């Protein structure tokens, strides 16, 4: 067996198996749902309220000033990306809701297909816009890696359920939604890192602090999420990964 195959070999861990449905799970699920709703309302919806040019002038949408100058293909990809990403972000929590899975399995299957379509088009469009990131090469590599992993984990989740392997499907969906949720964690990390110089008493220049904080986002937005996802997968006794020893 090659080193790479060993690295990604799924294992059933001996960790304590925690069944979802406890109070902590419910609070966590509600937190994820509310933060997903807030991010779609606050950072995705504004892009559909005016043209990129006027949004760039008013400053009403995050990166409108970056994308107002880009070719039509990149602008189109940005809109496709936002629609696909927002769809996945909002539908994801429904897919993890056990009540819906058991009471309405057909609905779960259909929303699952729409979720994966959102990931598919959002991820492909993400690959088109990544080279335009104001974070330069770091943005290109970090967001492209995120988009590639988003597509691969979605595909693995789909393949697993097609062969009726429910535990693997659940594990891949947890990884996939952890990546989708990077849209939220990015917008939590960014203000923290932006304001850190103020807290630590360093001289504060907004543009410099923003560029510095944003440079960390293409990797910081999703890497901790994947670690957390793997912890959650083990805690639930689902097929996890192990590092070669
Ligand atoms: C998980 C895979 C994702 C990838 C690879 C990805 C990639 C990107 C990239 C490369 C950009 C441009 C950033 C830049 O120029 O620096 C972007 C912007 C954006 N993405 Fe995503 N994204 C993902 C998920 C999502 C999700 C789930 C949403 C749902 C709301 C979303 C909403 C947005 C929005 C609204 C923007 C515009 C920038 C802003 O105003 O903050 N993305 N994304």
GROMACS .gro file of C-alpha atoms and ligand atoms in nm:
model
  288
    1UNK     CA    1   0.000   0.000   0.000
    2UNK     CA    2   0.147   0.341  -0.096
    3UNK     CA    3   0.209   0.612   0.163
    4UNK     CA    4  -0.065   0.829   0.015
    5UNK     CA    5  -0.319   0.546   0.022
    6UNK     CA    6  -0.224   0.473   0.381
    7UNK     CA    7  -0.260   0.842   0.466
    8UNK     CA    8  -0.618   0.855   0.346
    9UNK     CA    9  -0.719   0.507   0.456
   10UNK     CA   10  -1.053   0.529   0.639
   11UNK     CA   11  -1.052   0.360   0.977
   12UNK     CA   12  -1.317   0.293   1.239
   13UNK     CA   13  -1.175   0.460   1.545
   14UNK     CA   14  -1.189   0.314   1.893
   15UNK     CA   15  -1.303   0.653   2.022
   16UNK     CA   16  -1.618   0.681   2.230
   17UNK     CA   17  -1.914   0.677   1.994
   18UNK     CA   18  -2.136   0.979   2.054
   19UNK     CA   19  -2.479   0.965   1.902
   20UNK     CA   20  -2.607   1.291   1.758
   21UNK     CA   21  -2.926   1.438   1.907
   22UNK     CA   22  -2.804   1.549   2.252
   23UNK     CA   23  -2.855   1.903   2.377
   24UNK     CA   24  -2.502   2.006   2.275
   25UNK     CA   25  -2.562   1.874   1.923
   26UNK     CA   26  -2.887   2.070   1.900
   27UNK     CA   27  -2.730   2.394   2.023
   28UNK     CA   28  -2.440   2.344   1.780
   29UNK     CA   29  -2.681   2.277   1.492
   30UNK     CA   30  -2.883   2.590   1.574
   31UNK     CA   31  -2.565   2.798   1.593
   32UNK     CA   32  -2.455   2.672   1.251
   33UNK     CA   33  -2.798   2.740   1.098
   34UNK     CA   34  -2.822   3.095   1.238
   35UNK     CA   35  -2.465   3.191   1.142
   36UNK     CA   36  -2.520   3.048   0.791
   37UNK     CA   37  -2.838   3.258   0.756
   38UNK     CA   38  -2.659   3.568   0.885
   39UNK     CA   39  -2.367   3.530   0.642
   40UNK     CA   40  -2.595   3.477   0.342
   41UNK     CA   41  -2.803   3.784   0.440
   42UNK     CA   42  -2.502   4.000   0.522
   43UNK     CA   43  -2.246   3.905   0.259
   44UNK     CA   44  -2.420   3.725  -0.030
   45UNK     CA   45  -2.755   3.910  -0.071
   46UNK     CA   46  -2.598   4.260  -0.112
   47UNK     CA   47  -2.438   4.148  -0.443
   48UNK     CA   48  -2.789   4.117  -0.591
   49UNK     CA   49  -2.910   4.463  -0.485
   50UNK     CA   50  -2.713   4.675  -0.737
   51UNK     CA   51  -2.442   4.656  -1.004
   52UNK     CA   52  -2.083   4.580  -0.900
   53UNK     CA   53  -1.986   4.937  -1.000
   54UNK     CA   54  -2.241   5.101  -0.772
   55UNK     CA   55  -2.166   4.854  -0.492
   56UNK     CA   56  -1.797   4.939  -0.529
   57UNK     CA   57  -1.881   5.313  -0.494
   58UNK     CA   58  -2.108   5.265  -0.193
   59UNK     CA   59  -1.890   4.998  -0.028
   60UNK     CA   60  -2.207   4.796   0.040
   61UNK     CA   61  -2.063   4.457  -0.067
   62UNK     CA   62  -1.729   4.310   0.049
   63UNK     CA   63  -1.514   4.268  -0.261
   64UNK     CA   64  -1.726   4.456  -0.519
   65UNK     CA   65  -1.444   4.705  -0.580
   66UNK     CA   66  -1.206   4.419  -0.672
   67UNK     CA   67  -1.452   4.252  -0.910
   68UNK     CA   68  -1.606   4.567  -1.068
   69UNK     CA   69  -1.289   4.596  -1.280
   70UNK     CA   70  -1.267   4.230  -1.387
   71UNK     CA   71  -1.369   4.075  -1.722
   72UNK     CA   72  -1.733   3.965  -1.767
   73UNK     CA   73  -1.634   3.596  -1.733
   74UNK     CA   74  -1.490   3.653  -1.387
   75UNK     CA   75  -1.785   3.870  -1.281
   76UNK     CA   76  -2.029   3.605  -1.406
   77UNK     CA   77  -1.834   3.337  -1.217
   78UNK     CA   78  -1.853   3.549  -0.900
   79UNK     CA   79  -2.234   3.560  -0.919
   80UNK     CA   80  -2.259   3.187  -0.999
   81UNK     CA   81  -2.023   3.117  -0.708
   82UNK     CA   82  -2.230   3.323  -0.465
   83UNK     CA   83  -2.557   3.152  -0.569
   84UNK     CA   84  -2.402   2.802  -0.549
   85UNK     CA   85  -2.223   2.875  -0.220
   86UNK     CA   86  -2.528   3.035  -0.054
   87UNK     CA   87  -2.749   2.742  -0.161
   88UNK     CA   88  -2.506   2.491  -0.007
   89UNK     CA   89  -2.455   2.698   0.307
   90UNK     CA   90  -2.831   2.721   0.371
   91UNK     CA   91  -2.925   2.363   0.277
   92UNK     CA   92  -2.638   2.198   0.465
   93UNK     CA   93  -2.790   2.224   0.814
   94UNK     CA   94  -3.115   2.065   0.686
   95UNK     CA   95  -2.916   1.764   0.564
   96UNK     CA   96  -2.774   1.708   0.915
   97UNK     CA   97  -3.118   1.727   1.077
   98UNK     CA   98  -3.193   1.367   1.179
   99UNK     CA   99  -3.570   1.431   1.206
  100UNK     CA  100  -3.587   1.528   0.840
  101UNK     CA  101  -3.369   1.234   0.732
  102UNK     CA  102  -3.587   0.978   0.908
  103UNK     CA  103  -3.932   1.136   0.852
  104UNK     CA  104  -3.885   1.260   0.496
  105UNK     CA  105  -3.604   1.061   0.331
  106UNK     CA  106  -3.717   1.161  -0.021
  107UNK     CA  107  -3.692   1.529   0.072
  108UNK     CA  108  -3.347   1.460   0.222
  109UNK     CA  109  -3.239   1.303  -0.108
  110UNK     CA  110  -3.369   1.594  -0.317
  111UNK     CA  111  -3.225   1.869  -0.097
  112UNK     CA  112  -2.902   1.664  -0.097
  113UNK     CA  113  -2.892   1.674  -0.477
  114UNK     CA  114  -2.954   2.051  -0.478
  115UNK     CA  115  -2.687   2.092  -0.207
  116UNK     CA  116  -2.432   1.898  -0.415
  117UNK     CA  117  -2.527   2.094  -0.730
  118UNK     CA  118  -2.456   2.412  -0.528
  119UNK     CA  119  -2.117   2.272  -0.427
  120UNK     CA  120  -2.044   2.167  -0.787
  121UNK     CA  121  -2.119   2.500  -0.953
  122UNK     CA  122  -1.993   2.704  -0.655
  123UNK     CA  123  -1.665   2.510  -0.654
  124UNK     CA  124  -1.603   2.531  -1.031
  125UNK     CA  125  -1.684   2.903  -1.028
  126UNK     CA  126  -1.455   2.938  -0.722
  127UNK     CA  127  -1.169   2.800  -0.932
  128UNK     CA  128  -1.238   3.070  -1.196
  129UNK     CA  129  -1.235   3.360  -0.948
  130UNK     CA  130  -0.947   3.241  -0.724
  131UNK     CA  131  -0.674   3.391  -0.952
  132UNK     CA  132  -0.839   3.736  -0.909
  133UNK     CA  133  -0.815   3.735  -0.530
  134UNK     CA  134  -0.671   4.051  -0.373
  135UNK     CA  135  -0.461   3.811  -0.162
  136UNK     CA  136  -0.245   3.739  -0.473
  137UNK     CA  137  -0.068   3.400  -0.493
  138UNK     CA  138  -0.177   3.309  -0.140
  139UNK     CA  139  -0.538   3.373  -0.245
  140UNK     CA  140  -0.491   3.174  -0.565
  141UNK     CA  141  -0.338   2.869  -0.395
  142UNK     CA  142  -0.548   2.877  -0.078
  143UNK     CA  143  -0.888   2.932  -0.241
  144UNK     CA  144  -0.808   2.691  -0.528
  145UNK     CA  145  -0.715   2.420  -0.277
  146UNK     CA  146  -1.038   2.489  -0.088
  147UNK     CA  147  -1.243   2.470  -0.411
  148UNK     CA  148  -1.072   2.144  -0.516
  149UNK     CA  149  -1.129   1.983  -0.175
  150UNK     CA  150  -1.487   2.108  -0.175
  151UNK     CA  151  -1.551   1.933  -0.508
  152UNK     CA  152  -1.365   1.614  -0.411
  153UNK     CA  153  -1.535   1.571  -0.071
  154UNK     CA  154  -1.878   1.635  -0.231
  155UNK     CA  155  -1.803   1.373  -0.497
  156UNK     CA  156  -1.685   1.120  -0.235
  157UNK     CA  157  -2.004   1.180  -0.030
  158UNK     CA  158  -2.213   1.119  -0.341
  159UNK     CA  159  -2.021   0.804  -0.440
  160UNK     CA  160  -2.050   0.667  -0.085
  161UNK     CA  161  -2.430   0.699  -0.076
  162UNK     CA  162  -2.465   0.554  -0.427
  163UNK     CA  163  -2.307   0.234  -0.294
  164UNK     CA  164  -2.527   0.256   0.021
  165UNK     CA  165  -2.231   0.317   0.251
  166UNK     CA  166  -2.413   0.545   0.498
  167UNK     CA  167  -2.130   0.590   0.758
  168UNK     CA  168  -1.881   0.696   0.486
  169UNK     CA  169  -2.145   0.924   0.332
  170UNK     CA  170  -2.199   1.093   0.669
  171UNK     CA  171  -1.824   1.135   0.726
  172UNK     CA  172  -1.769   1.288   0.379
  173UNK     CA  173  -2.067   1.520   0.424
  174UNK     CA  174  -1.929   1.641   0.758
  175UNK     CA  175  -1.596   1.718   0.586
  176UNK     CA  176  -1.774   1.880   0.293
  177UNK     CA  177  -1.995   2.104   0.507
  178UNK     CA  178  -1.694   2.199   0.723
  179UNK     CA  179  -1.547   2.338   0.398
  180UNK     CA  180  -1.876   2.507   0.299
  181UNK     CA  181  -1.881   2.665   0.645
  182UNK     CA  182  -1.548   2.837   0.565
  183UNK     CA  183  -1.770   3.115   0.424
  184UNK     CA  184  -1.872   3.178   0.789
  185UNK     CA  185  -1.538   3.116   0.960
  186UNK     CA  186  -1.363   3.351   0.715
  187UNK     CA  187  -1.596   3.628   0.823
  188UNK     CA  188  -1.531   3.549   1.192
  189UNK     CA  189  -1.150   3.535   1.160
  190UNK     CA  190  -1.124   3.849   0.944
  191UNK     CA  191  -1.252   4.106   1.198
  192UNK     CA  192  -1.057   3.934   1.478
  193UNK     CA  193  -0.725   3.958   1.291
  194UNK     CA  194  -0.813   4.305   1.162
  195UNK     CA  195  -0.866   4.441   1.513
  196UNK     CA  196  -0.579   4.250   1.675
  197UNK     CA  197  -0.325   4.535   1.626
  198UNK     CA  198  -0.561   4.766   1.824
  199UNK     CA  199  -0.587   4.516   2.110
  200UNK     CA  200  -0.211   4.461   2.121
  201UNK     CA  201  -0.148   4.838   2.110
  202UNK     CA  202   0.031   4.845   1.773
  203UNK     CA  203   0.001   5.145   1.536
  204UNK     CA  204  -0.319   5.097   1.332
  205UNK     CA  205  -0.360   5.170   0.964
  206UNK     CA  206  -0.687   5.025   0.830
  207UNK     CA  207  -0.570   4.937   0.476
  208UNK     CA  208  -0.250   4.777   0.602
  209UNK     CA  209  -0.432   4.586   0.878
  210UNK     CA  210  -0.698   4.466   0.633
  211UNK     CA  211  -0.443   4.345   0.376
  212UNK     CA  212  -0.247   4.168   0.650
  213UNK     CA  213  -0.558   4.000   0.795
  214UNK     CA  214  -0.698   3.906   0.452
  215UNK     CA  215  -0.367   3.742   0.352
  216UNK     CA  216  -0.431   3.475   0.619
  217UNK     CA  217  -0.788   3.399   0.502
  218UNK     CA  218  -0.728   3.172   0.199
  219UNK     CA  219  -0.592   2.901   0.434
  220UNK     CA  220  -0.711   3.002   0.783
  221UNK     CA  221  -1.075   3.008   0.667
  222UNK     CA  222  -1.088   2.630   0.619
  223UNK     CA  223  -0.792   2.438   0.762
  224UNK     CA  224  -0.910   2.446   1.128
  225UNK     CA  225  -1.260   2.351   1.006
  226UNK     CA  226  -1.123   2.028   0.855
  227UNK     CA  227  -0.943   1.940   1.179
  228UNK     CA  228  -1.266   2.002   1.371
  229UNK     CA  229  -1.460   1.790   1.120
  230UNK     CA  230  -1.220   1.497   1.168
  231UNK     CA  231  -1.259   1.527   1.548
  232UNK     CA  232  -1.638   1.523   1.508
  233UNK     CA  233  -1.623   1.222   1.277
  234UNK     CA  234  -1.414   1.024   1.529
  235UNK     CA  235  -1.636   1.130   1.817
  236UNK     CA  236  -1.935   0.989   1.631
  237UNK     CA  237  -1.756   0.663   1.550
  238UNK     CA  238  -1.768   0.729   1.175
  239UNK     CA  239  -1.488   0.618   0.937
  240UNK     CA  240  -1.202   0.858   1.002
  241UNK     CA  241  -0.850   0.907   0.866
  242UNK     CA  242  -0.532   0.817   1.044
  243UNK     CA  243  -0.182   0.938   0.983
  244UNK     CA  244   0.072   0.668   0.896
  245UNK     CA  245   0.284   0.566   1.198
  246LIG     C1  246  -1.607   2.631   0.024
  246LIG     C2  247  -1.565   2.665  -0.093
  246LIG     C3  248  -1.552   2.807  -0.137
  246LIG     C4  249  -1.451   2.855  -0.214
  246LIG     C5  250  -1.336   2.777  -0.272
  246LIG     C6  251  -1.475   2.994  -0.230
  246LIG     C7  252  -1.394   3.078  -0.304
  246LIG     C8  253  -1.412   3.214  -0.314
  246LIG     C9  254  -1.320   3.304  -0.374
  246LIG    C10  255  -1.188   3.267  -0.442
  246LIG    C11  256  -1.372   3.427  -0.363
  246LIG    C12  257  -1.308   3.556  -0.407
  246LIG    C13  258  -1.225   3.599  -0.287
  246LIG    C14  259  -1.116   3.693  -0.323
  246LIG     O1  260  -1.120   3.753  -0.430
  246LIG     O2  261  -1.021   3.706  -0.239
  246LIG    C15  262  -1.499   3.416  -0.296
  246LIG    C16  263  -1.581   3.521  -0.268
  246LIG    C17  264  -1.708   3.508  -0.217
  246LIG     N1  265  -1.767   3.392  -0.174
  246LIG    FE1  266  -1.681   3.210  -0.173
  246LIG     N2  267  -1.590   3.030  -0.164
  246LIG    C18  268  -1.641   2.918  -0.106
  246LIG    C19  269  -1.759   2.907  -0.036
  246LIG    C20  270  -1.855   3.007  -0.030
  246LIG    C21  271  -1.985   2.991   0.030
  246LIG    C22  272  -2.038   2.864   0.094
  246LIG    C23  273  -2.048   3.110   0.019
  246LIG    C24  274  -2.186   3.137   0.072
  246LIG    C25  275  -2.229   3.251   0.115
  246LIG    C26  276  -1.957   3.202  -0.047
  246LIG    C27  277  -1.983   3.335  -0.076
  246LIG    C28  278  -1.891   3.423  -0.128
  246LIG    C29  279  -1.914   3.566  -0.141
  246LIG    C30  280  -2.040   3.642  -0.100
  246LIG    C31  281  -1.798   3.618  -0.198
  246LIG    C32  282  -1.772   3.763  -0.236
  246LIG    C33  283  -1.670   3.822  -0.142
  246LIG    C34  284  -1.727   3.888  -0.022
  246LIG     O3  285  -1.810   3.979  -0.035
  246LIG     O4  286  -1.688   3.849   0.091
  246LIG     N3  287  -1.842   3.135  -0.076
  246LIG     N4  288  -1.520   3.285  -0.267
   0.00000   0.00000   0.00000
